[in-house]
Amino acid sequence: MYAIIATGGKQYKVAEGDIIKVEKLGVEAGENVTFDQVLVVNDGSLKAGAPYVEGASVSATVVAEGKDKKVIVYKYKRKTGYHKKNGHRQAFTKVKIDKINA
């Protein structure tokens, strides 16, 4: 059984027991989170929503919060001496999928 959920402007394919990184939710570790925006549920038969599956949700537990590896952003224009180096670390929340309620 799997589901496709939408959170943080992205879509994730999840199954029970999976641990995924999503955009920062601002929830403490150990707390429960419910994802209501379920796009597809497959439990033997495929149920697709328009845009969301009615009555479906995915419950998860927050494992940890943190920052990803640093991504270097380097801007450069030739012949002008212009260059700019910048770094970015995206914040994330790591969640463990507990149950898919279809």
JSON list of C-alpha atoms in Angstrom, two decimals:
[
{"chain": "A", "resi": 1, "resn": "MET", "atom": "CA", "xyz": [0.00, 0.00, 0.00]},
{"chain": "A", "resi": 2, "resn": "TYR", "atom": "CA", "xyz": [1.33, 3.42, -0.89]},
{"chain": "A", "resi": 3, "resn": "ALA", "atom": "CA", "xyz": [0.11, 7.00, -1.17]},
{"chain": "A", "resi": 4, "resn": "ILE", "atom": "CA", "xyz": [1.26, 10.19, -2.84]},
{"chain": "A", "resi": 5, "resn": "ILE", "atom": "CA", "xyz": [1.05, 13.25, -0.57]},
{"chain": "A", "resi": 6, "resn": "ALA", "atom": "CA", "xyz": [1.67, 16.94, -1.17]},
{"chain": "A", "resi": 7, "resn": "THR", "atom": "CA", "xyz": [3.46, 19.08, 1.41]},
{"chain": "A", "resi": 8, "resn": "GLY", "atom": "CA", "xyz": [5.74, 22.08, 1.14]},
{"chain": "A", "resi": 9, "resn": "GLY", "atom": "CA", "xyz": [5.02, 22.50, -2.57]},
{"chain": "A", "resi": 10, "resn": "LYS", "atom": "CA", "xyz": [6.40, 19.04, -3.37]},
{"chain": "A", "resi": 11, "resn": "GLN", "atom": "CA", "xyz": [4.92, 15.57, -3.83]},
{"chain": "A", "resi": 12, "resn": "TYR", "atom": "CA", "xyz": [6.18, 12.44, -2.08]},
{"chain": "A", "resi": 13, "resn": "LYS", "atom": "CA", "xyz": [5.40, 8.75, -2.63]},
{"chain": "A", "resi": 14, "resn": "VAL", "atom": "CA", "xyz": [5.14, 7.17, 0.82]},
{"chain": "A", "resi": 15, "resn": "ALA", "atom": "CA", "xyz": [4.46, 3.75, 2.31]},
{"chain": "A", "resi": 16, "resn": "GLU", "atom": "CA", "xyz": [4.04, 2.71, 5.93]},
{"chain": "A", "resi": 17, "resn": "GLY", "atom": "CA", "xyz": [7.41, 2.65, 7.72]},
{"chain": "A", "resi": 18, "resn": "ASP", "atom": "CA", "xyz": [9.15, 5.04, 5.31]},
{"chain": "A", "resi": 19, "resn": "ILE", "atom": "CA", "xyz": [11.33, 7.87, 6.65]},
{"chain": "A", "resi": 20, "resn": "ILE", "atom": "CA", "xyz": [11.30, 10.95, 4.40]},
{"chain": "A", "resi": 21, "resn": "LYS", "atom": "CA", "xyz": [12.67, 14.49, 4.48]},
{"chain": "A", "resi": 22, "resn": "VAL", "atom": "CA", "xyz": [10.06, 17.20, 3.89]},
{"chain": "A", "resi": 23, "resn": "GLU", "atom": "CA", "xyz": [10.19, 20.98, 4.04]},
{"chain": "A", "resi": 24, "resn": "LYS", "atom": "CA", "xyz": [10.43, 22.36, 7.59]},
{"chain": "A", "resi": 25, "resn": "LEU", "atom": "CA", "xyz": [7.16, 21.92, 9.48]},
{"chain": "A", "resi": 26, "resn": "GLY", "atom": "CA", "xyz": [8.11, 23.66, 12.74]},
{"chain": "A", "resi": 27, "resn": "VAL", "atom": "CA", "xyz": [7.07, 20.69, 14.92]},
{"chain": "A", "resi": 28, "resn": "GLU", "atom": "CA", "xyz": [9.08, 19.22, 17.80]},
{"chain": "A", "resi": 29, "resn": "ALA", "atom": "CA", "xyz": [10.60, 15.74, 17.55]},
{"chain": "A", "resi": 30, "resn": "GLY", "atom": "CA", "xyz": [8.29, 12.98, 18.76]},
{"chain": "A", "resi": 31, "resn": "GLU", "atom": "CA", "xyz": [5.05, 14.80, 17.89]},
{"chain": "A", "resi": 32, "resn": "ASN", "atom": "CA", "xyz": [2.49, 13.48, 15.42]},
{"chain": "A", "resi": 33, "resn": "VAL", "atom": "CA", "xyz": [1.68, 15.13, 12.08]},
{"chain": "A", "resi": 34, "resn": "THR", "atom": "CA", "xyz": [-1.23, 14.47, 9.74]},
{"chain": "A", "resi": 35, "resn": "PHE", "atom": "CA", "xyz": [-0.97, 15.09, 6.00]},
{"chain": "A", "resi": 36, "resn": "ASP", "atom": "CA", "xyz": [-4.45, 15.74, 4.55]},
{"chain": "A", "resi": 37, "resn": "GLN", "atom": "CA", "xyz": [-3.43, 16.51, 0.97]},
{"chain": "A", "resi": 38, "resn": "VAL", "atom": "CA", "xyz": [-3.43, 12.96, -0.38]},
{"chain": "A", "resi": 39, "resn": "LEU", "atom": "CA", "xyz": [-3.35, 12.85, -4.18]},
{"chain": "A", "resi": 40, "resn": "VAL", "atom": "CA", "xyz": [-3.34, 9.07, -4.79]},
{"chain": "A", "resi": 41, "resn": "VAL", "atom": "CA", "xyz": [-3.94, 5.99, -2.64]},
{"chain": "A", "resi": 42, "resn": "ASN", "atom": "CA", "xyz": [-3.14, 2.47, -3.86]},
{"chain": "A", "resi": 43, "resn": "ASP", "atom": "CA", "xyz": [-4.39, -0.36, -1.64]},
{"chain": "A", "resi": 44, "resn": "GLY", "atom": "CA", "xyz": [-4.86, -2.97, -4.33]},
{"chain": "A", "resi": 45, "resn": "SER", "atom": "CA", "xyz": [-7.03, -0.60, -6.34]},
{"chain": "A", "resi": 46, "resn": "LEU", "atom": "CA", "xyz": [-5.89, 2.87, -7.38]},
{"chain": "A", "resi": 47, "resn": "LYS", "atom": "CA", "xyz": [-7.87, 5.82, -6.01]},
{"chain": "A", "resi": 48, "resn": "ALA", "atom": "CA", "xyz": [-6.95, 9.15, -7.57]},
{"chain": "A", "resi": 49, "resn": "GLY", "atom": "CA", "xyz": [-8.32, 12.43, -6.28]},
{"chain": "A", "resi": 50, "resn": "ALA", "atom": "CA", "xyz": [-9.49, 15.52, -8.06]},
{"chain": "A", "resi": 51, "resn": "PRO", "atom": "CA", "xyz": [-7.30, 17.10, -6.69]},
{"chain": "A", "resi": 52, "resn": "TYR", "atom": "CA", "xyz": [-7.34, 15.21, -3.34]},
{"chain": "A", "resi": 53, "resn": "VAL", "atom": "CA", "xyz": [-8.74, 11.84, -2.28]},
{"chain": "A", "resi": 54, "resn": "GLU", "atom": "CA", "xyz": [-11.75, 12.50, -0.06]},
{"chain": "A", "resi": 55, "resn": "GLY", "atom": "CA", "xyz": [-11.44, 11.20, 3.50]},
{"chain": "A", "resi": 56, "resn": "ALA", "atom": "CA", "xyz": [-7.83, 10.03, 3.07]},
{"chain": "A", "resi": 57, "resn": "SER", "atom": "CA", "xyz": [-4.97, 11.11, 5.31]},
{"chain": "A", "resi": 58, "resn": "VAL", "atom": "CA", "xyz": [-1.46, 10.02, 6.22]},
{"chain": "A", "resi": 59, "resn": "SER", "atom": "CA", "xyz": [-0.29, 10.11, 9.85]},
{"chain": "A", "resi": 60, "resn": "ALA", "atom": "CA", "xyz": [3.40, 10.44, 10.67]},
{"chain": "A", "resi": 61, "resn": "THR", "atom": "CA", "xyz": [5.74, 11.02, 13.59]},
{"chain": "A", "resi": 62, "resn": "VAL", "atom": "CA", "xyz": [8.46, 13.68, 13.52]},
{"chain": "A", "resi": 63, "resn": "VAL", "atom": "CA", "xyz": [11.90, 12.09, 13.94]},
{"chain": "A", "resi": 64, "resn": "ALA", "atom": "CA", "xyz": [14.15, 15.16, 13.75]},
{"chain": "A", "resi": 65, "resn": "GLU", "atom": "CA", "xyz": [14.66, 18.62, 12.30]},
{"chain": "A", "resi": 66, "resn": "GLY", "atom": "CA", "xyz": [17.84, 19.88, 10.72]},
{"chain": "A", "resi": 67, "resn": "LYS", "atom": "CA", "xyz": [19.61, 21.49, 7.79]},
{"chain": "A", "resi": 68, "resn": "ASP", "atom": "CA", "xyz": [20.74, 19.84, 4.57]},
{"chain": "A", "resi": 69, "resn": "LYS", "atom": "CA", "xyz": [24.23, 19.99, 3.11]},
{"chain": "A", "resi": 70, "resn": "LYS", "atom": "CA", "xyz": [25.41, 23.37, 1.91]},
{"chain": "A", "resi": 71, "resn": "VAL", "atom": "CA", "xyz": [24.72, 24.28, -1.71]},
{"chain": "A", "resi": 72, "resn": "ILE", "atom": "CA", "xyz": [27.11, 26.82, -3.25]},
{"chain": "A", "resi": 73, "resn": "VAL", "atom": "CA", "xyz": [25.52, 29.51, -5.42]},
{"chain": "A", "resi": 74, "resn": "TYR", "atom": "CA", "xyz": [28.12, 31.22, -7.60]},
{"chain": "A", "resi": 75, "resn": "LYS", "atom": "CA", "xyz": [27.22, 34.12, -9.87]},
{"chain": "A", "resi": 76, "resn": "TYR", "atom": "CA", "xyz": [29.71, 35.27, -12.50]},
{"chain": "A", "resi": 77, "resn": "LYS", "atom": "CA", "xyz": [29.69, 37.71, -15.41]},
{"chain": "A", "resi": 78, "resn": "ARG", "atom": "CA", "xyz": [32.61, 37.61, -17.78]},
{"chain": "A", "resi": 79, "resn": "LYS", "atom": "CA", "xyz": [34.73, 40.63, -18.71]},
{"chain": "A", "resi": 80, "resn": "THR", "atom": "CA", "xyz": [33.33, 42.80, -15.90]},
{"chain": "A", "resi": 81, "resn": "GLY", "atom": "CA", "xyz": [35.11, 41.39, -12.84]},
{"chain": "A", "resi": 82, "resn": "TYR", "atom": "CA", "xyz": [31.75, 40.56, -11.25]},
{"chain": "A", "resi": 83, "resn": "HIS", "atom": "CA", "xyz": [31.50, 37.42, -9.20]},
{"chain": "A", "resi": 84, "resn": "LYS", "atom": "CA", "xyz": [29.52, 36.59, -6.10]},
{"chain": "A", "resi": 85, "resn": "LYS", "atom": "CA", "xyz": [29.70, 33.46, -3.97]},
{"chain": "A", "resi": 86, "resn": "ASN", "atom": "CA", "xyz": [26.83, 32.53, -1.68]},
{"chain": "A", "resi": 87, "resn": "GLY", "atom": "CA", "xyz": [25.89, 29.42, 0.27]},
{"chain": "A", "resi": 88, "resn": "HIS", "atom": "CA", "xyz": [22.50, 28.03, 1.29]},
{"chain": "A", "resi": 89, "resn": "ARG", "atom": "CA", "xyz": [21.41, 25.29, 3.71]},
{"chain": "A", "resi": 90, "resn": "GLN", "atom": "CA", "xyz": [17.77, 24.25, 3.36]},
{"chain": "A", "resi": 91, "resn": "ALA", "atom": "CA", "xyz": [15.90, 23.42, 6.58]},
{"chain": "A", "resi": 92, "resn": "PHE", "atom": "CA", "xyz": [14.05, 20.08, 6.67]},
{"chain": "A", "resi": 93, "resn": "THR", "atom": "CA", "xyz": [11.93, 17.89, 8.92]},
{"chain": "A", "resi": 94, "resn": "LYS", "atom": "CA", "xyz": [12.49, 14.12, 8.93]},
{"chain": "A", "resi": 95, "resn": "VAL", "atom": "CA", "xyz": [9.23, 12.19, 9.44]},
{"chain": "A", "resi": 96, "resn": "LYS", "atom": "CA", "xyz": [8.40, 8.48, 9.78]},
{"chain": "A", "resi": 97, "resn": "ILE", "atom": "CA", "xyz": [5.15, 7.39, 8.10]},
{"chain": "A", "resi": 98, "resn": "ASP", "atom": "CA", "xyz": [3.01, 5.50, 10.61]},
{"chain": "A", "resi": 99, "resn": "LYS", "atom": "CA", "xyz": [-0.31, 4.84, 8.90]},
{"chain": "A", "resi": 100, "resn": "ILE", "atom": "CA", "xyz": [-2.13, 5.51, 5.63]},
{"chain": "A", "resi": 101, "resn": "ASN", "atom": "CA", "xyz": [-5.83, 6.09, 6.30]},
{"chain": "A", "resi": 102, "resn": "ALA", "atom": "CA", "xyz": [-7.77, 5.52, 3.08]}
]
